[in-house]
Steps between C-alpha positions, in 0.01 A plus 500: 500500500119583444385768276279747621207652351344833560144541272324808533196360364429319850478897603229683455537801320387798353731446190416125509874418413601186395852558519683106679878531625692172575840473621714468813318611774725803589429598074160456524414773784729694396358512134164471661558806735617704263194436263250565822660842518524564113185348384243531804647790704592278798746659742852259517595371859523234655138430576427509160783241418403260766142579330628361219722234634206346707286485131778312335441131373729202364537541136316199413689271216387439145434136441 
């Protein structure tokens, strides 16, 4: 199975976070969710998952 990345540097934001989770995907915006809400005020739901699920990317492999 993949690993999934979620990098909040590809966001823009006011805090300019650099904060990158990688997992499963189900981890990831989950983790990722709850660090919108914490970190940047973001509301949880489901939009904001499938926000998050739609900005996901293949973790890519270290040669």
């Amino acid at each position: 199975m993949t690993r999934k990345v979620a990098d909040c540097r590809k966001h823009p934001s006011v805090s300019h976070c650099s904060l990158t989770i990688a997992g499963e995907e189900e981890e990831v915006v989950r983790a990722a969710a709850e660090h919108a809400v914490s970190v940047h005020e973001h509301t949880d739901g489901p939009e904001l998952r499938e926000q998050i699920r739609a900005s996901l990317e293949d973790e890519k492999a270290n040669a």
